[in-house]
Coordinates of C-alpha atoms in Angstrom, one line a residue:
Chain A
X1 CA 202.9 154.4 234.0
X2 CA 200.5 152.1 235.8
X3 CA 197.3 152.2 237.6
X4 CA 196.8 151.1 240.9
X5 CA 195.5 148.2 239.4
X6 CA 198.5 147.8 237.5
X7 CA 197.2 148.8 234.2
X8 CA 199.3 150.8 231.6
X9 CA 197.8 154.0 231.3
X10 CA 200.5 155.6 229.3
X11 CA 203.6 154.8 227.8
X12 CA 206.8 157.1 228.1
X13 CA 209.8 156.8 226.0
X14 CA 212.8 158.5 225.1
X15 CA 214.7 158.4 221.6
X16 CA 218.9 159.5 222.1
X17 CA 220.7 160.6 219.0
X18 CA 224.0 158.4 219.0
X19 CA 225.2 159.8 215.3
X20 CA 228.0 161.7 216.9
X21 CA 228.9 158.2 218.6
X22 CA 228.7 156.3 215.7
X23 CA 230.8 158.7 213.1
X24 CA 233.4 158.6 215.8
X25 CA 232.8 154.5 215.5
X26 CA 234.0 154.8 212.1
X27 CA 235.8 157.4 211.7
X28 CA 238.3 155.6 214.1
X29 CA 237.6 152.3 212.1
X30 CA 238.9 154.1 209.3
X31 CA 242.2 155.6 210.7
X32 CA 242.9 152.1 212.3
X33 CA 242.8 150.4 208.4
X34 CA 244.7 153.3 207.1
X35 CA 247.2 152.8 209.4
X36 CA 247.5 149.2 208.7
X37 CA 248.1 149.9 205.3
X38 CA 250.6 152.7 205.7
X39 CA 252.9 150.1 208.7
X40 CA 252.5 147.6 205.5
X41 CA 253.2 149.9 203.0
X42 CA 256.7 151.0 205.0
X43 CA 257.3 147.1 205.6
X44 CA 257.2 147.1 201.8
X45 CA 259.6 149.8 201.1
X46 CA 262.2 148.8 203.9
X47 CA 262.0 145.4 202.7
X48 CA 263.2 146.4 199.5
X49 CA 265.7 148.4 199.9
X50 CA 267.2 145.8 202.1
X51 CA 267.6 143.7 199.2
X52 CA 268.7 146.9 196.9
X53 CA 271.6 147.2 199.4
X54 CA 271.9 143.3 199.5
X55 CA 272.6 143.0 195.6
X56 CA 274.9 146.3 195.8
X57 CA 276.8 144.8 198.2
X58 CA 277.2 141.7 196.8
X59 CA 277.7 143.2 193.4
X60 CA 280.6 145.7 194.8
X61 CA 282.0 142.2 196.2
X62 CA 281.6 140.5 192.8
X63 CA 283.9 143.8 191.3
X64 CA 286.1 143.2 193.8
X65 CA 286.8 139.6 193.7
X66 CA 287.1 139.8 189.9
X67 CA 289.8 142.4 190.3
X68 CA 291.4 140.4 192.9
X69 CA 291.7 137.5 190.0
X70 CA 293.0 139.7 187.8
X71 CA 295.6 140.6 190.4
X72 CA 296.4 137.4 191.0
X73 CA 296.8 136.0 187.1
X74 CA 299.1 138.9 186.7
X75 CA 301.1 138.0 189.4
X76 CA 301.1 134.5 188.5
X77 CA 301.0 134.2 184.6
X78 CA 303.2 137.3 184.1
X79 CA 305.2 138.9 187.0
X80 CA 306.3 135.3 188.6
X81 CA 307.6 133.8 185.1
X82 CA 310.4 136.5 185.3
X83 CA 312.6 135.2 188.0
X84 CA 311.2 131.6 187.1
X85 CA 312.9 132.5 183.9
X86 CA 316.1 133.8 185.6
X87 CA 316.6 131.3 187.5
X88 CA 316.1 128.8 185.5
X89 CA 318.8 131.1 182.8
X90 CA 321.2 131.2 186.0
X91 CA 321.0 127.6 186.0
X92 CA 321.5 126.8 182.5
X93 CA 324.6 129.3 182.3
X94 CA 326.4 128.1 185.5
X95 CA 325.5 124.7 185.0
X96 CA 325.0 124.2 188.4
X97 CA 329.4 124.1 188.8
X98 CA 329.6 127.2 190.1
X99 CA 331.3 127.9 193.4
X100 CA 330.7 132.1 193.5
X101 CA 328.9 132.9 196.7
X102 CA 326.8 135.7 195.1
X103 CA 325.6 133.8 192.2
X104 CA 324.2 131.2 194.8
X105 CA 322.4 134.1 196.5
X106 CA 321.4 135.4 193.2
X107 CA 319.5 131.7 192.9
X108 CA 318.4 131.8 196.3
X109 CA 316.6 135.2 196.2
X110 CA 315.0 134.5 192.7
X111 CA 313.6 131.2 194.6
X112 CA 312.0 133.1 197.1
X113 CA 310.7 135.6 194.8
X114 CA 308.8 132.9 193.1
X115 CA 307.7 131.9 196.2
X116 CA 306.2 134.9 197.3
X117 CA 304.9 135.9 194.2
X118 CA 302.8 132.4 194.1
X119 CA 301.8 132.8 197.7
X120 CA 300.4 136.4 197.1
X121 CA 298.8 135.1 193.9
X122 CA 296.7 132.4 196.5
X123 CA 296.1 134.6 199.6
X124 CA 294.6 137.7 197.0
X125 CA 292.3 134.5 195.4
X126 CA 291.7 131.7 197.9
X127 CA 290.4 128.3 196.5
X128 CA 288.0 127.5 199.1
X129 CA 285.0 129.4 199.8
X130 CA 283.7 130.2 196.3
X131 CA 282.0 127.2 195.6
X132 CA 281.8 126.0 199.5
X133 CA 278.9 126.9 201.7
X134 CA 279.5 129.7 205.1
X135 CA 279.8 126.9 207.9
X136 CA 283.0 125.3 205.0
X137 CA 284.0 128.7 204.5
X138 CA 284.9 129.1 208.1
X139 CA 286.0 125.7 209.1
X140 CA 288.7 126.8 205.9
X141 CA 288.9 130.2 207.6
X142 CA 290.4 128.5 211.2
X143 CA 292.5 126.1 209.3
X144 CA 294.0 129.4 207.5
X145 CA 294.8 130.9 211.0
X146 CA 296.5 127.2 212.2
X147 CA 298.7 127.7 208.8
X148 CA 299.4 131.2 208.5
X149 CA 299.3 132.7 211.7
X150 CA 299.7 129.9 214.3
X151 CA 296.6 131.1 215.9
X152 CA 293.7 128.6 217.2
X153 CA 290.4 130.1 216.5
X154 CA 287.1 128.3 218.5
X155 CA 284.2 128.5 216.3
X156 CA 281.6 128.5 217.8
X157 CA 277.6 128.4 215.9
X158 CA 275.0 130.0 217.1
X159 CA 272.4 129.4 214.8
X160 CA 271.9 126.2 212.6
X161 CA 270.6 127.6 209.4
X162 CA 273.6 129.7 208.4
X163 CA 274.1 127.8 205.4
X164 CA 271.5 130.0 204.0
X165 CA 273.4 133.1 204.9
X166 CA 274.9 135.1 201.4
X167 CA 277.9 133.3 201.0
X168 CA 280.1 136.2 199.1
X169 CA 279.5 138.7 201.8
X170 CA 281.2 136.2 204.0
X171 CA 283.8 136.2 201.5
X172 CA 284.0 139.9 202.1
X173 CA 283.9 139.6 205.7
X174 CA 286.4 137.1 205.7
X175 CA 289.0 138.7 203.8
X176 CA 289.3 141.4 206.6
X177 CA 289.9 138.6 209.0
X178 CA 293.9 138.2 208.6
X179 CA 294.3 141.6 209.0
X180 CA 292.4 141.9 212.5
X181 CA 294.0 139.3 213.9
X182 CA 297.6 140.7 213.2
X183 CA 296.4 143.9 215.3
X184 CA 295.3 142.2 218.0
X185 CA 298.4 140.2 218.6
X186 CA 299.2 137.1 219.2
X187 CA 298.8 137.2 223.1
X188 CA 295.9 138.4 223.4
X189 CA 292.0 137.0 223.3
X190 CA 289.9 139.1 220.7
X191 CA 286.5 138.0 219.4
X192 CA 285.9 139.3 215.8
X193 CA 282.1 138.7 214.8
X194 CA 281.5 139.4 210.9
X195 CA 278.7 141.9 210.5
X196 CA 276.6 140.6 208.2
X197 CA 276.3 137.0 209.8
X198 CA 276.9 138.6 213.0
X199 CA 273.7 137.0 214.7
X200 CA 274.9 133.1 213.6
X201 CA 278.4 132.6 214.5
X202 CA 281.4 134.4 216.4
X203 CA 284.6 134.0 215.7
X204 CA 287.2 133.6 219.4
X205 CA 291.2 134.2 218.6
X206 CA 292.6 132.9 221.7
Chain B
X1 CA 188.0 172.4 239.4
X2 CA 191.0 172.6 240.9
X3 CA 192.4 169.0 240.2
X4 CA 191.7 169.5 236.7
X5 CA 194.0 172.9 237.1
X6 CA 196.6 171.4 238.8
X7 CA 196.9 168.8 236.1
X8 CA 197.2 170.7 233.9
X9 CA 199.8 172.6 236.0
X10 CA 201.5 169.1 236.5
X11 CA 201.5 168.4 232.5
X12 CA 202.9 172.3 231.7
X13 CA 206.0 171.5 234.3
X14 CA 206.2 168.0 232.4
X15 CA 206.4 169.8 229.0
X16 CA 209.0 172.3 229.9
X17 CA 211.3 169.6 231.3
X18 CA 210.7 167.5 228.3
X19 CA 212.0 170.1 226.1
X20 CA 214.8 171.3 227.4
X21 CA 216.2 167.6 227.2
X22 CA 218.4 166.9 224.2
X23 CA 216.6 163.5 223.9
X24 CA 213.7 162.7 221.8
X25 CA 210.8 162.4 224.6
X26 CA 207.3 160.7 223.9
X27 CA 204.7 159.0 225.4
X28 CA 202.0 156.9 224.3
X29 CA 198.1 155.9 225.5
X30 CA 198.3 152.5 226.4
X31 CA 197.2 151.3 222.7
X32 CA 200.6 152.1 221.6
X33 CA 199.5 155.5 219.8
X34 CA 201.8 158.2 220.1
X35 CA 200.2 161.2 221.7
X36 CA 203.0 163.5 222.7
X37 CA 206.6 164.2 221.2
X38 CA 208.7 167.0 222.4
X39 CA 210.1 169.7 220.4
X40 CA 213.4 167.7 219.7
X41 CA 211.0 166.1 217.2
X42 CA 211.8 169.3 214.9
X43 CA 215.2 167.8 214.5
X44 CA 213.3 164.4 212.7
X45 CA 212.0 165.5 209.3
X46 CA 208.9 162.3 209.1
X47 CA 206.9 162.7 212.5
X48 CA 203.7 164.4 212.1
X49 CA 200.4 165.2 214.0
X50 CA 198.2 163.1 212.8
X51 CA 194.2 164.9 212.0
X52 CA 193.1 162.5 214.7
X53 CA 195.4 163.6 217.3
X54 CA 198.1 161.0 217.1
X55 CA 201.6 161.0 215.8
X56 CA 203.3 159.5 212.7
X57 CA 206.6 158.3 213.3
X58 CA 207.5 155.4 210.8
X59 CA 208.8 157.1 208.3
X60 CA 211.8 158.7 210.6
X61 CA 213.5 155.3 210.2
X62 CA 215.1 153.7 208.0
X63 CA 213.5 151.0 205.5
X64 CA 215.7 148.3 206.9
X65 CA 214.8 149.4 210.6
X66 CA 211.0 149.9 210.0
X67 CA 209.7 146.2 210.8
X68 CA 212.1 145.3 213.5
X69 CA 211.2 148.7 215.4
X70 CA 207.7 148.3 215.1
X71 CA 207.2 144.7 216.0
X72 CA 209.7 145.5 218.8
X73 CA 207.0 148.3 219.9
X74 CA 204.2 146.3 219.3
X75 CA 205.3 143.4 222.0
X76 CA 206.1 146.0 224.6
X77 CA 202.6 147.4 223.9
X78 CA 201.2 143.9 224.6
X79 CA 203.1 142.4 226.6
X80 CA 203.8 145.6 228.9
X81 CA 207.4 144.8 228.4
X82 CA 210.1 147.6 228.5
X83 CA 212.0 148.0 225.2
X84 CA 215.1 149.1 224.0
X85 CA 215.4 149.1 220.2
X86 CA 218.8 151.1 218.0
X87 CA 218.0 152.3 214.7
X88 CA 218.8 154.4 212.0
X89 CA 217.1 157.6 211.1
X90 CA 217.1 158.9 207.8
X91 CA 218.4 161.9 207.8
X92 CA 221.1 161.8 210.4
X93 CA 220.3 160.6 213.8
X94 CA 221.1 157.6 214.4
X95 CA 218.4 156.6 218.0
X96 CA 217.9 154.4 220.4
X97 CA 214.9 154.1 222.2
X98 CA 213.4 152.8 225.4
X99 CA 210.3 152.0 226.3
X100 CA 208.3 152.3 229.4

């Protein structure tokens, strides 16, 4: 307050307790850290059993490819060296002279027995993707359809880095593949997308 | 006679208002020694009457606060400045003050 001369004669403040304000202040501070750590500590957790259900899956794969070796060594060391072993007994006894109609056909259906027991022994443990990286693998994959089923697969890439991408779940993914294109005909346009590399490639069976 | 009554009328009506606001009211001769508080200042264990008629106050804040709050007072008091100062009390509020 002031004279009329403009002097103070007296002073008048006022002091406001802001506590509540400030507890609030960091009260909140320290829900909004908390939180932080809880979204990180989830992260965390998620994150890990990601790659838990990564390595089981791949493992499960592992299992399965092993038995499908073992399959296929049967089929090729053991169960296909029985009518190689015919036939070639057929051969030895008729000395290739003979004229009988059945004994021919006897030949012929041990030949295709071989044959079939060879091919099985290759489709259950194919050569190329084991040691090839994902884009190989499924360059190999369309050649397979060309072969086996006549079919002309566009690949077509989505992302660049896919070499990255686990190569035996592809494997996995792959194997299914033959299968889905013999439902969906030959006519007809079907787009199979493997799950797990879903995001990076598709797969279009004209 | 009667301007010295209805002064003090004028500083009763003053009083009662002061206290019935939650704030810490005060004012000061123009030396910069506290002569009034309101009753709020029950709620500040550290201001005191003073023998002389003044008021201690210091000791509400805290250590760290002391010096800036009282050269912050002591410009206004010279300079005729108003002030606005935030410090921290010690036992729980936390105040801001202003000047006049």
């Amino acid at each position: 307050m002031h004279d009329s001369q403009g002097r103070i004669v007296k002073w008048f403040g006022t002091a406001t307790d802001i506590d509540i304000v400030k507890q609030a202040d960091a009260e909140l501070r320290t829900i909004n850290q908390t939180l932080e750590k809880r979204v990180a500590e989830r992260t965390a957790i998620a994150d890990m059993r990601t790659k838990q259900r990564q390595k089981l899956t791949v493992e499960l794969i592992e299992a399965e490819e092993k038995e499908r070796r073992r399959i296929a060594q049967l089929l090729h060391d053991d169960l296909q060296q029985m009518p190689a072993s015919a036939k070639l007994q057929l051969e030895t006894a008729t000395d290739h002279t003979s004229d009988d109609p059945a004994l021919e056909n006897v030949g012929k259906i041990l030949k295709a027995s071989i044959a079939k027991a060879r091919r099985t022994a290759h489709e259950l443990s194919p050569p190329v993707p084991r040691h090839a990286g994902l884009l190989d693998g499924l360059k190999w994959l369309v050649s397979l359809f060309k072969e086996q089923f006549d079919l002309r697969v566009h690949l077509e890439l989505k992302r660049q880095h896919i070499e990255n991408e686990p190569l035996k779940i592809f494997q996995s993914e792959t194997g299914e593949l033959p299968a889905v294109s013999v439902i969906h005909g030959r006519n007809r346009r079907s787009s199979c997308t493997p799950a797990v590399c879903g995001c990076c490639s598709s797969m279009t069976m004209p | 006679m009667q301007a010295e009554a209805l002064l003090k009328q004028g500083e009763a009506q003053f009083r009662q208002l002061a206290d019935t606001m939650p704030q810490l009211v005060w004012t000061a001769d123009p030396n910069g020694q506290v002569d009034y508080y309101n009753r709020r200042h029950k709620a500040y264990d550290g201001i005191a009457h003073m023998p002389d008629g003044t008021q201690q106050w210091h000791p509400v804040l805290h250590q760290d606060d002391e010096t800036p709050t009282r050269n912050a007072w002591m410009h206004a008091v010279r300079t005729g400045e108003i002030y606005t100062t935030s410090s921290t009390g010690l036992d729980s509020p936390t105040a801001a003050t202003i000047g006049t």
